[in-house]
Amino acid sequence: MRIRQRQILLAFEQHGPGYQRVTGDGCRYVAEIVKATRDEWDWIYTHGRTHPEALTDTGPVRNPQQWDDLRREQGETAFTAAQTAFDAGDHAAALDHLDEARALGVLPEESWDRLRNHILAAAGGAR
């Protein structure tokens, strides 16, 4: 999954249902929160229409610090999974997990890019 789409989906999870409940237009607030481009606005509204649960499933109530902690934990888990997949020779999974860690904010872009290039080189440039 593309990193940017994953970041938008994370914003849906965290903010969509609450803003939908309060304003009736959760998509608008998700788009504003992620500073969406025009194409991303369209994608966000399409996603809201085709996946209405993204605007209604509230899950557990969390404060901003709890969301930050959850994202950090999820990102660290994804990063560990990337290393495990790489060690097992599963380069495609390693790249996917690395992208997930980037989307969750635990890898700065420079580190992500360096690690991605390392994995691609190990894979012989495949993918």
PDB file of C-alpha atoms in Angstrom:
ATOM      1  CA  MET A   1       0.000   0.000   0.000  1.00  0.00           C
ATOM      2  CA  ARG A   2       1.288   3.423  -0.784  1.00  0.00           C
ATOM      3  CA  ILE A   3       2.605   5.263   2.258  1.00  0.00           C
ATOM      4  CA  ARG A   4       0.481   8.361   1.718  1.00  0.00           C
ATOM      5  CA  GLN A   5      -2.730   6.330   1.465  1.00  0.00           C
ATOM      6  CA  ARG A   6      -1.792   4.531   4.680  1.00  0.00           C
ATOM      7  CA  GLN A   7      -1.243   7.876   6.411  1.00  0.00           C
ATOM      8  CA  ILE A   8      -4.680   9.005   5.265  1.00  0.00           C
ATOM      9  CA  LEU A   9      -6.257   5.760   6.491  1.00  0.00           C
ATOM     10  CA  LEU A  10      -4.613   6.288   9.875  1.00  0.00           C
ATOM     11  CA  ALA A  11      -6.179   9.751  10.004  1.00  0.00           C
ATOM     12  CA  PHE A  12      -9.554   8.200   9.143  1.00  0.00           C
ATOM     13  CA  GLU A  13      -9.153   5.783  12.033  1.00  0.00           C
ATOM     14  CA  GLN A  14      -8.143   8.455  14.521  1.00  0.00           C
ATOM     15  CA  HIS A  15     -10.305  11.399  13.462  1.00  0.00           C
ATOM     16  CA  GLY A  16     -12.970  10.304  10.961  1.00  0.00           C
ATOM     17  CA  PRO A  17     -15.671   8.917  13.261  1.00  0.00           C
ATOM     18  CA  GLY A  18     -15.452  11.762  15.774  1.00  0.00           C
ATOM     19  CA  TYR A  19     -15.662  14.500  13.173  1.00  0.00           C
ATOM     20  CA  GLN A  20     -18.387  12.615  11.323  1.00  0.00           C
ATOM     21  CA  ARG A  21     -20.425  12.369  14.506  1.00  0.00           C
ATOM     22  CA  VAL A  22     -19.962  16.048  15.404  1.00  0.00           C
ATOM     23  CA  THR A  23     -20.023  17.731  11.990  1.00  0.00           C
ATOM     24  CA  GLY A  24     -21.489  15.193   9.577  1.00  0.00           C
ATOM     25  CA  ASP A  25     -18.456  15.628   7.288  1.00  0.00           C
ATOM     26  CA  GLY A  26     -15.614  13.554   8.667  1.00  0.00           C
ATOM     27  CA  CYS A  27     -14.007  13.340   5.234  1.00  0.00           C
ATOM     28  CA  ARG A  28     -13.472  17.084   5.125  1.00  0.00           C
ATOM     29  CA  TYR A  29     -11.656  17.083   8.444  1.00  0.00           C
ATOM     30  CA  VAL A  30      -9.534  14.053   7.532  1.00  0.00           C
ATOM     31  CA  ALA A  31      -8.525  15.869   4.333  1.00  0.00           C
ATOM     32  CA  GLU A  32      -7.654  19.030   6.238  1.00  0.00           C
ATOM     33  CA  ILE A  33      -5.717  17.169   8.931  1.00  0.00           C
ATOM     34  CA  VAL A  34      -3.516  15.400   6.361  1.00  0.00           C
ATOM     35  CA  LYS A  35      -3.210  18.540   4.215  1.00  0.00           C
ATOM     36  CA  ALA A  36      -4.615  16.621   1.261  1.00  0.00           C
ATOM     37  CA  THR A  37      -4.008  17.526  -2.340  1.00  0.00           C
ATOM     38  CA  ARG A  38      -7.009  17.909  -4.678  1.00  0.00           C
ATOM     39  CA  ASP A  39      -6.635  14.296  -5.863  1.00  0.00           C
ATOM     40  CA  GLU A  40      -6.361  13.120  -2.277  1.00  0.00           C
ATOM     41  CA  TRP A  41      -9.566  14.994  -1.382  1.00  0.00           C
ATOM     42  CA  ASP A  42     -11.324  13.036  -4.122  1.00  0.00           C
ATOM     43  CA  TRP A  43      -9.808   9.761  -2.893  1.00  0.00           C
ATOM     44  CA  ILE A  44     -10.830  10.551   0.698  1.00  0.00           C
ATOM     45  CA  TYR A  45     -14.459  11.204  -0.247  1.00  0.00           C
ATOM     46  CA  THR A  46     -14.546   8.085  -2.431  1.00  0.00           C
ATOM     47  CA  HIS A  47     -13.112   6.066   0.432  1.00  0.00           C
ATOM     48  CA  GLY A  48     -15.717   7.496   2.813  1.00  0.00           C
ATOM     49  CA  ARG A  49     -18.513   6.495   0.425  1.00  0.00           C
ATOM     50  CA  THR A  50     -17.188   3.014  -0.315  1.00  0.00           C
ATOM     51  CA  HIS A  51     -16.096   2.295   3.266  1.00  0.00           C
ATOM     52  CA  PRO A  52     -18.704   3.970   5.494  1.00  0.00           C
ATOM     53  CA  GLU A  53     -17.322   2.068   8.483  1.00  0.00           C
ATOM     54  CA  ALA A  54     -14.282   4.378   8.283  1.00  0.00           C
ATOM     55  CA  LEU A  55     -16.582   7.151   9.479  1.00  0.00           C
ATOM     56  CA  THR A  56     -18.646   5.191  11.978  1.00  0.00           C
ATOM     57  CA  ASP A  57     -16.399   2.626  13.688  1.00  0.00           C
ATOM     58  CA  THR A  58     -15.127   4.469  16.727  1.00  0.00           C
ATOM     59  CA  GLY A  59     -13.161   1.725  18.462  1.00  0.00           C
ATOM     60  CA  PRO A  60     -11.741   2.525  21.879  1.00  0.00           C
ATOM     61  CA  VAL A  61     -11.642   6.142  22.987  1.00  0.00           C
ATOM     62  CA  ARG A  62      -8.075   7.446  23.068  1.00  0.00           C
ATOM     63  CA  ASN A  63      -6.549  10.799  23.912  1.00  0.00           C
ATOM     64  CA  PRO A  64      -3.858  12.298  21.626  1.00  0.00           C
ATOM     65  CA  GLN A  65      -0.989  10.878  23.705  1.00  0.00           C
ATOM     66  CA  GLN A  66      -2.522   7.413  23.579  1.00  0.00           C
ATOM     67  CA  TRP A  67      -2.828   7.690  19.781  1.00  0.00           C
ATOM     68  CA  ASP A  68       0.827   8.750  19.578  1.00  0.00           C
ATOM     69  CA  ASP A  69       1.862   5.832  21.784  1.00  0.00           C
ATOM     70  CA  LEU A  70      -0.213   3.391  19.728  1.00  0.00           C
ATOM     71  CA  ARG A  71       1.255   4.625  16.433  1.00  0.00           C
ATOM     72  CA  ARG A  72       4.787   4.413  17.824  1.00  0.00           C
ATOM     73  CA  GLU A  73       4.179   0.841  19.035  1.00  0.00           C
ATOM     74  CA  GLN A  74       2.619  -0.157  15.700  1.00  0.00           C
ATOM     75  CA  GLY A  75       5.510   1.458  13.845  1.00  0.00           C
ATOM     76  CA  GLU A  76       8.122  -0.293  15.955  1.00  0.00           C
ATOM     77  CA  THR A  77       6.325  -3.607  15.388  1.00  0.00           C
ATOM     78  CA  ALA A  78       6.301  -2.969  11.625  1.00  0.00           C
ATOM     79  CA  PHE A  79       9.999  -2.073  11.687  1.00  0.00           C
ATOM     80  CA  THR A  80      10.829  -5.272  13.589  1.00  0.00           C
ATOM     81  CA  ALA A  81       8.732  -7.262  11.110  1.00  0.00           C
ATOM     82  CA  ALA A  82      10.689  -5.636   8.254  1.00  0.00           C
ATOM     83  CA  GLN A  83      13.958  -6.798   9.791  1.00  0.00           C
ATOM     84  CA  THR A  84      12.586 -10.305  10.379  1.00  0.00           C
ATOM     85  CA  ALA A  85      11.322 -10.545   6.792  1.00  0.00           C
ATOM     86  CA  PHE A  86      14.626  -9.254   5.442  1.00  0.00           C
ATOM     87  CA  ASP A  87      16.592 -11.784   7.504  1.00  0.00           C
ATOM     88  CA  ALA A  88      14.317 -14.527   6.117  1.00  0.00           C
ATOM     89  CA  GLY A  89      14.981 -13.353   2.556  1.00  0.00           C
ATOM     90  CA  ASP A  90      11.413 -12.134   2.020  1.00  0.00           C
ATOM     91  CA  HIS A  91      12.302  -8.815   0.442  1.00  0.00           C
ATOM     92  CA  ALA A  92       8.772  -7.968  -0.703  1.00  0.00           C
ATOM     93  CA  ALA A  93       7.422  -8.333   2.845  1.00  0.00           C
ATOM     94  CA  ALA A  94      10.397  -6.409   4.215  1.00  0.00           C
ATOM     95  CA  LEU A  95       9.579  -3.503   1.900  1.00  0.00           C
ATOM     96  CA  ASP A  96       5.898  -3.597   2.832  1.00  0.00           C
ATOM     97  CA  HIS A  97       6.671  -3.575   6.556  1.00  0.00           C
ATOM     98  CA  LEU A  98       9.226  -0.816   6.069  1.00  0.00           C
ATOM     99  CA  ASP A  99       6.595   1.281   4.268  1.00  0.00           C
ATOM    100  CA  GLU A 100       4.178   0.653   7.144  1.00  0.00           C
ATOM    101  CA  ALA A 101       6.801   1.809   9.657  1.00  0.00           C
ATOM    102  CA  ARG A 102       7.320   4.975   7.582  1.00  0.00           C
ATOM    103  CA  ALA A 103       3.580   5.647   7.376  1.00  0.00           C
ATOM    104  CA  LEU A 104       3.321   5.258  11.148  1.00  0.00           C
ATOM    105  CA  GLY A 105       6.035   7.860  11.616  1.00  0.00           C
ATOM    106  CA  VAL A 106       8.836   5.841  13.210  1.00  0.00           C
ATOM    107  CA  LEU A 107      11.247   6.256  10.301  1.00  0.00           C
ATOM    108  CA  PRO A 108      12.389   9.605   8.969  1.00  0.00           C
ATOM    109  CA  GLU A 109      12.291   9.766   5.177  1.00  0.00           C
ATOM    110  CA  GLU A 110      16.088   9.626   4.854  1.00  0.00           C
ATOM    111  CA  SER A 111      16.331   6.443   6.958  1.00  0.00           C
ATOM    112  CA  TRP A 112      13.403   4.872   5.127  1.00  0.00           C
ATOM    113  CA  ASP A 113      14.988   5.657   1.770  1.00  0.00           C
ATOM    114  CA  ARG A 114      18.380   4.265   2.815  1.00  0.00           C
ATOM    115  CA  LEU A 115      16.867   1.053   4.213  1.00  0.00           C
ATOM    116  CA  ARG A 116      14.608   0.631   1.190  1.00  0.00           C
ATOM    117  CA  ASN A 117      17.591   0.944  -1.140  1.00  0.00           C
ATOM    118  CA  HIS A 118      19.485  -1.619   0.962  1.00  0.00           C
ATOM    119  CA  ILE A 119      16.610  -4.092   0.691  1.00  0.00           C
ATOM    120  CA  LEU A 120      16.268  -3.495  -3.049  1.00  0.00           C
ATOM    121  CA  ALA A 121      19.981  -4.042  -3.529  1.00  0.00           C
ATOM    122  CA  ALA A 122      19.815  -7.292  -1.557  1.00  0.00           C
ATOM    123  CA  ALA A 123      16.874  -8.370  -3.690  1.00  0.00           C
ATOM    124  CA  GLY A 124      18.877  -7.691  -6.830  1.00  0.00           C
ATOM    125  CA  GLY A 125      16.795  -4.644  -7.693  1.00  0.00           C
ATOM    126  CA  ALA A 126      13.567  -6.644  -7.967  1.00  0.00           C
ATOM    127  CA  ARG A 127      10.214  -4.947  -7.260  1.00  0.00           C
TER     128      ARG A 127
END
